[in-house]
Amino acid sequence: MKRFVSLLLAVLMTAALFTGCAKQPQTPETPQEEAVTIRVGGLKGPTSMGLVKLLDDAENQKTANAIDFQMAASANELNPLFLKGELDIMAVPANLGSVLYNKTQGGVKMLAVSTLGVLYMVEKGGETVTDIKSLAGKTIYATGKGATPEYALTYLLARNGLELGKDVNVEWKSEPTEIVAQMAAMDNAVASTIAMLPQPFVVVAMGQVEGLRVALDLTEQWNALGGDSRLITAVLLVRSEFLDQHPQAVDQFMKEYAASAAFVNDQPAEAAVLVEKYGIVKAAVAEKAIPACNIVCLLGDEMKTAASGYLQVLFDQNPESVGGKLPGDDFYWMGN
C-alpha cells in the first residue's frame, strides 16, 4: 500500500512538472488607452495644410481619437491656450517651439517637422535675379520682420557675402496682400520689382501681377549651401504632460498625420478641396500651391538633425529668437 501511494505521488509530481514546463512565460501586454479628444491648434496657411485629411477623417469618425481643431491667424492666439493646457498639440514655427521649451523648462516637445521652406523670391519686369548674390544693391519687398523670413534672408545673404540693410535693402510690409497690390500697380517700364513672398501668396500674386516670375526658391538656395540644417516653416509641438499621460494617442496621431501629409502631396486636387473646407485658402489656389509648400513629416533623427541645425542658425543670429538658449535633446520626441 505504501509502495502504491509513493508511486502515485511520483506520477502526480511528474505530471505537475510537465504542466508547469508547458506554461511559457508571457510578456505582459501594454494596456490599451481609452480614446481621448486631442485638442489641436494650427496657423492659417501652409502650416496647417498637411493636417486637412486628418481633420476630415476625424470629422467622419475615422481616426483613433477625436480631434478638436482650432485655426488661428497668429501664434499669439494659440500660445496662451497651449501654455494653459487648453491645447495639446499645435502646428507653429520651429523657433516658437524652442522658446516655449525654455519658458516651461522642458514642458514642450517637438513631434515632427511638418513644413519646410515656403519662401520664394519673385520679380516683375525683368530677369535680374538669378541667385542670391544677384540681390546685391537691390530693394526687396517682404513680410516677416523679426520672424522666419527675416532670419532666413539674413542667413542666405551672409553665406553669400552680403549683409541685410547694407548690401540689400528690405521694405518690410505687414501683409503679403499689400505687396501683391503694390506690385500689380507698378509700371514694368520703370524698373524691375522684387519681393520675397510665401506660398500660397506666390500663386495669388502670379494670378494678379502681369509679368511676374518666380526667380528663386529659397529652400533650394538653403539646401545648396550644404550642412545638416533645413529651412523650416513649421513643426508639430506637444505638451510634455499630455504626451506622458497619453503616449499611445500621440503615437497614433502621428501615424495619422503622416498619412494625411502624404495624401496632401500625392493628391493635391482632392486635398485642395479640404484646404478650402477648413478655411485656409481657396481650392484653386491651394491646388497650385501645394507642390511648392514642402509639406513633410520628418520624425526621429531626421527631424532632430534638420530642426537642431535650423535652430542653431537662428541662435547664431539672435539668441532670443529661440528663447535665449538652444533646447536640450529631450526636446525632440523620438517615438514610443
Short mmCIF file of C-alpha atoms in Angstrom, two decimals:
data_model
loop_
_atom_site.label_atom_id
_atom_site.label_comp_id
_atom_site.label_asym_id
_atom_site.label_seq_id
_atom_site.Cartn_x
_atom_site.Cartn_y
_atom_site.Cartn_z
CA MET A 1 0.00 0.00 0.00
CA LYS A 2 2.79 2.39 0.96
CA ARG A 3 4.54 1.50 -2.29
CA PHE A 4 1.37 2.30 -4.27
CA VAL A 5 0.98 5.72 -2.55
CA SER A 6 4.61 6.56 -3.22
CA LEU A 7 4.23 5.62 -6.89
CA LEU A 8 1.06 7.71 -7.17
CA LEU A 9 2.74 10.76 -5.65
CA ALA A 10 5.67 10.37 -8.04
CA VAL A 11 3.32 10.27 -11.04
CA LEU A 12 1.43 13.35 -9.82
CA MET A 13 4.65 15.31 -9.24
CA THR A 14 5.94 14.41 -12.69
CA ALA A 15 2.65 15.50 -14.27
CA ALA A 16 2.77 18.77 -12.39
CA LEU A 17 6.34 19.31 -13.54
CA PHE A 18 5.44 18.83 -17.21
CA THR A 19 2.36 21.01 -16.83
CA GLY A 20 4.49 23.80 -15.38
CA CYS A 21 7.01 23.48 -18.22
CA ALA A 22 4.22 23.76 -20.76
CA LYS A 23 3.28 27.20 -19.44
CA GLN A 24 5.74 29.55 -21.15
CA PRO A 25 6.36 32.95 -19.53
CA GLN A 26 4.19 35.61 -21.16
CA THR A 27 5.27 39.17 -21.91
CA PRO A 28 2.79 41.50 -20.29
CA GLU A 29 0.86 43.46 -22.90
CA THR A 30 0.85 47.24 -22.82
CA PRO A 31 -2.55 48.29 -21.54
CA GLN A 32 -4.60 49.94 -24.26
CA GLU A 33 -5.53 53.54 -23.61
CA GLU A 34 -9.11 54.65 -23.83
CA ALA A 35 -9.86 57.02 -26.71
CA VAL A 36 -9.31 60.68 -25.89
CA THR A 37 -10.06 64.01 -27.52
CA ILE A 38 -6.88 65.65 -28.78
CA ARG A 39 -7.11 69.44 -28.88
CA VAL A 40 -5.09 70.69 -31.84
CA GLY A 41 -4.22 74.23 -32.95
CA GLY A 42 -2.80 75.39 -36.26
CA LEU A 43 -1.98 78.54 -38.16
CA LYS A 44 -3.81 79.55 -41.30
CA GLY A 45 -1.64 78.78 -44.33
CA PRO A 46 0.82 76.02 -45.29
CA THR A 47 1.43 75.36 -41.58
CA SER A 48 -1.94 73.57 -41.35
CA MET A 49 -2.30 72.21 -44.88
CA GLY A 50 -0.78 68.85 -44.02
CA LEU A 51 -3.46 68.31 -41.37
CA VAL A 52 -6.55 68.60 -43.57
CA LYS A 53 -7.03 64.90 -44.38
CA LEU A 54 -6.61 64.00 -40.71
CA LEU A 55 -9.17 66.64 -39.74
CA ASP A 56 -11.62 65.37 -42.35
CA ASP A 57 -11.13 61.78 -41.19
CA ALA A 58 -11.71 62.85 -37.58
CA GLU A 59 -14.89 64.63 -38.58
CA ASN A 60 -16.06 61.38 -40.17
CA GLN A 61 -15.00 59.37 -37.10
CA LYS A 62 -12.23 57.55 -38.97
CA THR A 63 -9.43 58.43 -36.54
CA ALA A 64 -8.48 56.53 -33.40
CA ASN A 65 -9.17 59.59 -31.26
CA ALA A 66 -11.46 62.58 -31.62
CA ILE A 67 -9.83 65.80 -32.81
CA ASP A 68 -10.91 69.25 -31.64
CA PHE A 69 -9.20 71.68 -34.05
CA GLN A 70 -8.73 75.43 -33.71
CA MET A 71 -7.41 77.61 -36.54
CA ALA A 72 -5.64 80.89 -35.79
CA ALA A 73 -4.17 83.73 -37.82
CA SER A 74 -1.28 84.19 -35.38
CA ALA A 75 0.68 82.02 -32.98
CA ASN A 76 -0.06 84.65 -30.33
CA GLU A 77 -3.65 83.33 -30.31
CA LEU A 78 -2.52 79.74 -29.70
CA ASN A 79 0.34 80.18 -27.24
CA PRO A 80 -1.77 81.13 -24.19
CA LEU A 81 -4.11 78.20 -24.79
CA PHE A 82 -1.19 75.80 -25.15
CA LEU A 83 0.53 77.05 -22.01
CA LYS A 84 -2.71 76.82 -20.00
CA GLY A 85 -3.21 73.23 -21.10
CA GLU A 86 -6.22 74.03 -23.31
CA LEU A 87 -4.40 72.78 -26.43
CA ASP A 88 -2.46 69.52 -26.59
CA ILE A 89 -0.75 69.69 -30.00
CA MET A 90 -0.13 72.63 -32.30
CA ALA A 91 1.47 73.41 -35.67
CA VAL A 92 3.60 76.55 -35.35
CA PRO A 93 7.05 77.95 -36.34
CA ALA A 94 10.03 75.92 -35.17
CA ASN A 95 11.65 78.71 -33.19
CA LEU A 96 8.47 79.11 -31.15
CA GLY A 97 8.86 75.52 -30.00
CA SER A 98 12.30 76.32 -28.63
CA VAL A 99 11.00 79.47 -26.94
CA LEU A 100 8.19 77.55 -25.23
CA TYR A 101 10.55 74.71 -24.27
CA ASN A 102 12.77 77.19 -22.45
CA LYS A 103 9.83 79.05 -20.94
CA THR A 104 8.30 75.87 -19.49
CA GLN A 105 11.61 74.18 -18.51
CA GLY A 106 11.02 71.27 -20.87
CA GLY A 107 7.23 71.23 -20.80
CA VAL A 108 7.09 71.11 -24.61
CA LYS A 109 8.38 68.57 -27.11
CA MET A 110 8.72 68.60 -30.90
CA LEU A 111 6.90 65.73 -32.58
CA ALA A 112 7.80 66.39 -36.21
CA VAL A 113 8.93 68.88 -38.78
CA SER A 114 5.71 69.40 -40.73
CA THR A 115 6.53 72.10 -43.31
CA LEU A 116 9.85 73.03 -44.86
CA GLY A 117 10.54 76.34 -46.63
CA VAL A 118 7.71 78.15 -48.40
CA LEU A 119 9.59 81.35 -49.27
CA TYR A 120 10.22 82.46 -52.85
CA MET A 121 11.81 85.48 -54.50
CA VAL A 122 9.60 86.83 -57.28
CA GLU A 123 10.41 89.51 -59.83
CA LYS A 124 8.26 91.70 -62.06
CA GLY A 125 9.54 93.45 -65.16
CA GLY A 126 12.94 91.85 -65.54
CA GLU A 127 15.22 88.86 -65.10
CA THR A 128 17.94 90.41 -62.93
CA VAL A 129 17.62 87.93 -60.04
CA THR A 130 19.43 84.69 -60.87
CA ASP A 131 20.93 83.73 -57.49
CA ILE A 132 21.37 85.18 -54.00
CA LYS A 133 24.46 87.18 -55.00
CA SER A 134 22.44 88.95 -57.70
CA LEU A 135 20.35 90.62 -54.98
CA ALA A 136 23.26 92.94 -54.18
CA GLY A 137 22.25 96.59 -54.47
CA LYS A 138 18.56 95.78 -54.77
CA THR A 139 15.50 96.60 -52.65
CA ILE A 140 13.11 93.80 -51.77
CA TYR A 141 9.54 93.97 -50.53
CA ALA A 142 8.83 91.40 -47.85
CA THR A 143 6.84 90.48 -44.76
CA GLY A 144 8.01 88.68 -41.63
CA LYS A 145 10.35 91.09 -39.92
CA GLY A 146 11.56 89.52 -36.68
CA ALA A 147 10.39 86.09 -37.83
CA THR A 148 11.43 83.23 -40.14
CA PRO A 149 11.52 85.29 -43.37
CA GLU A 150 13.97 87.83 -41.93
CA TYR A 151 16.14 85.14 -40.30
CA ALA A 152 16.23 83.05 -43.48
CA LEU A 153 17.09 86.00 -45.72
CA THR A 154 19.79 87.25 -43.34
CA TYR A 155 21.41 83.80 -43.26
CA LEU A 156 21.30 83.29 -47.03
CA LEU A 157 22.74 86.73 -47.70
CA ALA A 158 25.51 86.27 -45.13
CA ARG A 159 26.51 82.90 -46.57
CA ASN A 160 26.81 84.64 -49.94
CA GLY A 161 28.89 87.53 -48.62
CA LEU A 162 26.08 90.07 -48.37
CA GLU A 163 24.66 91.98 -45.42
CA LEU A 164 20.99 92.78 -44.94
CA GLY A 165 20.47 96.52 -44.65
CA LYS A 166 23.85 97.30 -46.19
CA ASP A 167 24.18 95.36 -49.44
CA VAL A 168 20.49 94.50 -49.78
CA ASN A 169 17.61 96.66 -48.55
CA VAL A 170 14.20 95.40 -47.49
CA GLU A 171 10.98 97.36 -47.23
CA TRP A 172 9.02 95.41 -44.64
CA LYS A 173 5.26 95.25 -45.10
CA SER A 174 2.62 93.97 -42.71
CA GLU A 175 0.76 91.64 -45.11
CA PRO A 176 1.65 89.76 -48.31
CA THR A 177 -1.57 91.10 -49.89
CA GLU A 178 -0.13 94.62 -49.50
CA ILE A 179 2.92 93.60 -51.53
CA VAL A 180 0.84 91.92 -54.23
CA ALA A 181 -1.32 95.04 -54.63
CA GLN A 182 1.75 97.28 -54.79
CA MET A 183 3.45 95.13 -57.41
CA ALA A 184 0.32 94.99 -59.52
CA ALA A 185 0.17 98.79 -59.59
CA MET A 186 3.81 99.29 -60.59
CA ASP A 187 4.82 100.09 -64.15
CA ASN A 188 7.07 97.44 -65.68
CA ALA A 189 8.81 100.05 -67.80
CA VAL A 190 10.22 101.88 -64.79
CA ALA A 191 12.31 99.11 -63.21
CA SER A 192 12.05 95.51 -62.09
CA THR A 193 10.36 94.95 -58.74
CA ILE A 194 11.44 92.17 -56.38
CA ALA A 195 9.55 90.64 -53.48
CA MET A 196 10.02 87.76 -51.08
CA LEU A 197 6.68 86.01 -50.66
CA PRO A 198 5.50 82.79 -49.02
CA GLN A 199 3.18 80.27 -50.59
CA PRO A 200 0.28 80.35 -51.27
CA PHE A 201 0.67 84.12 -51.85
CA VAL A 202 3.10 83.39 -54.70
CA VAL A 203 0.26 81.66 -56.55
CA VAL A 204 -2.10 84.54 -55.73
CA ALA A 205 0.46 87.06 -56.98
CA MET A 206 1.08 85.12 -60.20
CA GLY A 207 -2.63 85.41 -60.97
CA GLN A 208 -2.83 89.14 -60.24
CA VAL A 209 0.50 90.63 -61.30
CA GLU A 210 1.23 90.67 -65.02
CA GLY A 211 4.78 89.72 -65.95
CA LEU A 212 5.63 88.19 -62.57
CA ARG A 213 8.06 85.29 -62.43
CA VAL A 214 9.45 83.09 -59.68
CA ALA A 215 13.14 83.94 -59.58
CA LEU A 216 14.42 81.90 -56.61
CA ASP A 217 13.22 79.11 -54.37
CA LEU A 218 14.86 79.95 -51.04
CA THR A 219 14.60 76.36 -49.86
CA GLU A 220 16.74 75.27 -52.81
CA GLN A 221 19.17 78.11 -52.11
CA TRP A 222 19.43 76.99 -48.47
CA ASN A 223 19.99 73.34 -49.39
CA ALA A 224 22.68 74.32 -51.91
CA LEU A 225 24.80 75.65 -49.04
CA GLY A 226 25.21 72.14 -47.65
CA GLY A 227 25.20 71.20 -43.99
CA ASP A 228 22.60 69.46 -41.86
CA SER A 229 20.20 72.35 -41.30
CA ARG A 230 16.99 72.73 -43.29
CA LEU A 231 14.84 75.79 -43.87
CA ILE A 232 11.78 75.08 -41.72
CA THR A 233 8.41 76.82 -41.72
CA ALA A 234 6.50 74.76 -39.16
CA VAL A 235 6.71 71.91 -36.66
CA LEU A 236 4.26 69.95 -34.55
CA LEU A 237 4.58 70.51 -30.80
CA VAL A 238 3.02 68.59 -27.92
CA ARG A 239 2.73 69.39 -24.23
CA SER A 240 5.04 67.02 -22.36
CA GLU A 241 2.32 66.37 -19.77
CA PHE A 242 -0.16 65.25 -22.44
CA LEU A 243 2.49 63.04 -24.04
CA ASP A 244 3.26 61.40 -20.68
CA GLN A 245 -0.43 60.79 -20.00
CA HIS A 246 -1.41 59.60 -23.49
CA PRO A 247 1.65 58.17 -25.30
CA GLN A 248 -0.43 55.80 -27.44
CA ALA A 249 -2.80 58.58 -28.51
CA VAL A 250 0.13 60.76 -29.56
CA ASP A 251 1.78 57.88 -31.40
CA GLN A 252 -1.45 57.14 -33.27
CA PHE A 253 -1.96 60.84 -34.04
CA MET A 254 1.48 60.99 -35.64
CA LYS A 255 0.75 57.94 -37.80
CA GLU A 256 -2.45 59.60 -38.95
CA TYR A 257 -0.67 62.90 -39.57
CA ALA A 258 1.99 61.15 -41.69
CA ALA A 259 -0.78 59.60 -43.80
CA SER A 260 -2.52 62.97 -44.06
CA ALA A 261 0.63 64.77 -45.23
CA ALA A 262 1.26 62.04 -47.82
CA PHE A 263 -2.31 62.37 -49.08
CA VAL A 264 -1.97 66.15 -49.48
CA ASN A 265 1.21 65.75 -51.52
CA ASP A 266 0.03 62.80 -53.60
CA GLN A 267 -3.48 64.08 -54.35
CA PRO A 268 -3.30 67.90 -54.44
CA ALA A 269 -6.61 68.34 -56.26
CA GLU A 270 -8.58 66.40 -53.65
CA ALA A 271 -6.57 67.90 -50.81
CA ALA A 272 -7.23 71.40 -52.14
CA VAL A 273 -10.95 70.89 -51.61
CA LEU A 274 -10.27 70.09 -47.95
CA VAL A 275 -7.91 73.07 -47.66
CA GLU A 276 -10.79 75.32 -48.69
CA LYS A 277 -13.22 73.42 -46.48
CA TYR A 278 -11.14 74.29 -43.41
CA GLY A 279 -10.86 77.93 -44.39
CA ILE A 280 -7.16 78.01 -45.20
CA VAL A 281 -7.26 79.20 -48.81
CA LYS A 282 -9.43 78.71 -51.91
CA ALA A 283 -9.15 75.30 -53.58
CA ALA A 284 -7.99 76.73 -56.93
CA VAL A 285 -5.08 78.46 -55.23
CA ALA A 286 -4.30 75.52 -52.93
CA GLU A 287 -4.05 73.02 -55.78
CA LYS A 288 -1.35 75.10 -57.48
CA ALA A 289 0.42 75.97 -54.23
CA ILE A 290 0.59 72.54 -52.57
CA PRO A 291 3.51 71.21 -54.67
CA ALA A 292 5.55 74.28 -53.63
CA CYS A 293 4.59 74.20 -49.93
CA ASN A 294 7.08 71.47 -48.95
CA ILE A 295 4.66 69.65 -46.65
CA VAL A 296 6.54 66.84 -44.89
CA CYS A 297 6.56 64.58 -41.85
CA LEU A 298 10.14 64.37 -40.62
CA LEU A 299 10.43 62.22 -37.50
CA GLY A 300 13.09 60.97 -35.12
CA ASP A 301 16.71 61.52 -36.07
CA GLU A 302 15.81 63.20 -39.37
CA MET A 303 13.63 65.71 -37.51
CA LYS A 304 16.25 66.31 -34.84
CA THR A 305 19.05 66.89 -37.34
CA ALA A 306 17.04 69.25 -39.52
CA ALA A 307 15.48 71.22 -36.68
CA SER A 308 18.53 71.48 -34.43
CA GLY A 309 20.59 72.76 -37.35
CA TYR A 310 17.94 75.34 -38.21
CA LEU A 311 17.62 76.48 -34.58
CA GLN A 312 21.40 76.82 -34.42
CA VAL A 313 21.27 79.21 -37.41
CA LEU A 314 18.64 81.30 -35.64
CA PHE A 315 20.54 81.24 -32.35
CA ASP A 316 23.71 82.46 -34.06
CA GLN A 317 21.78 85.45 -35.44
CA ASN A 318 19.73 86.25 -32.37
CA PRO A 319 19.66 84.00 -29.26
CA GLU A 320 16.33 85.49 -28.18
CA SER A 321 14.70 84.13 -31.35
CA VAL A 322 14.92 80.64 -29.79
CA GLY A 323 14.27 81.70 -26.20
CA GLY A 324 17.83 82.56 -25.16
CA LYS A 325 19.38 79.10 -25.49
CA LEU A 326 19.10 76.02 -27.64
CA PRO A 327 16.81 73.23 -26.37
CA GLY A 328 18.22 70.01 -24.97
CA ASP A 329 17.97 66.58 -26.59
CA ASP A 330 14.80 65.88 -24.60
CA PHE A 331 13.04 68.49 -26.73
CA TYR A 332 12.87 66.00 -29.61
CA TRP A 333 10.31 63.20 -29.44
CA MET A 334 11.96 60.08 -30.83
CA GLY A 335 8.83 57.91 -30.87
CA ASN A 336 7.49 55.33 -28.46
#
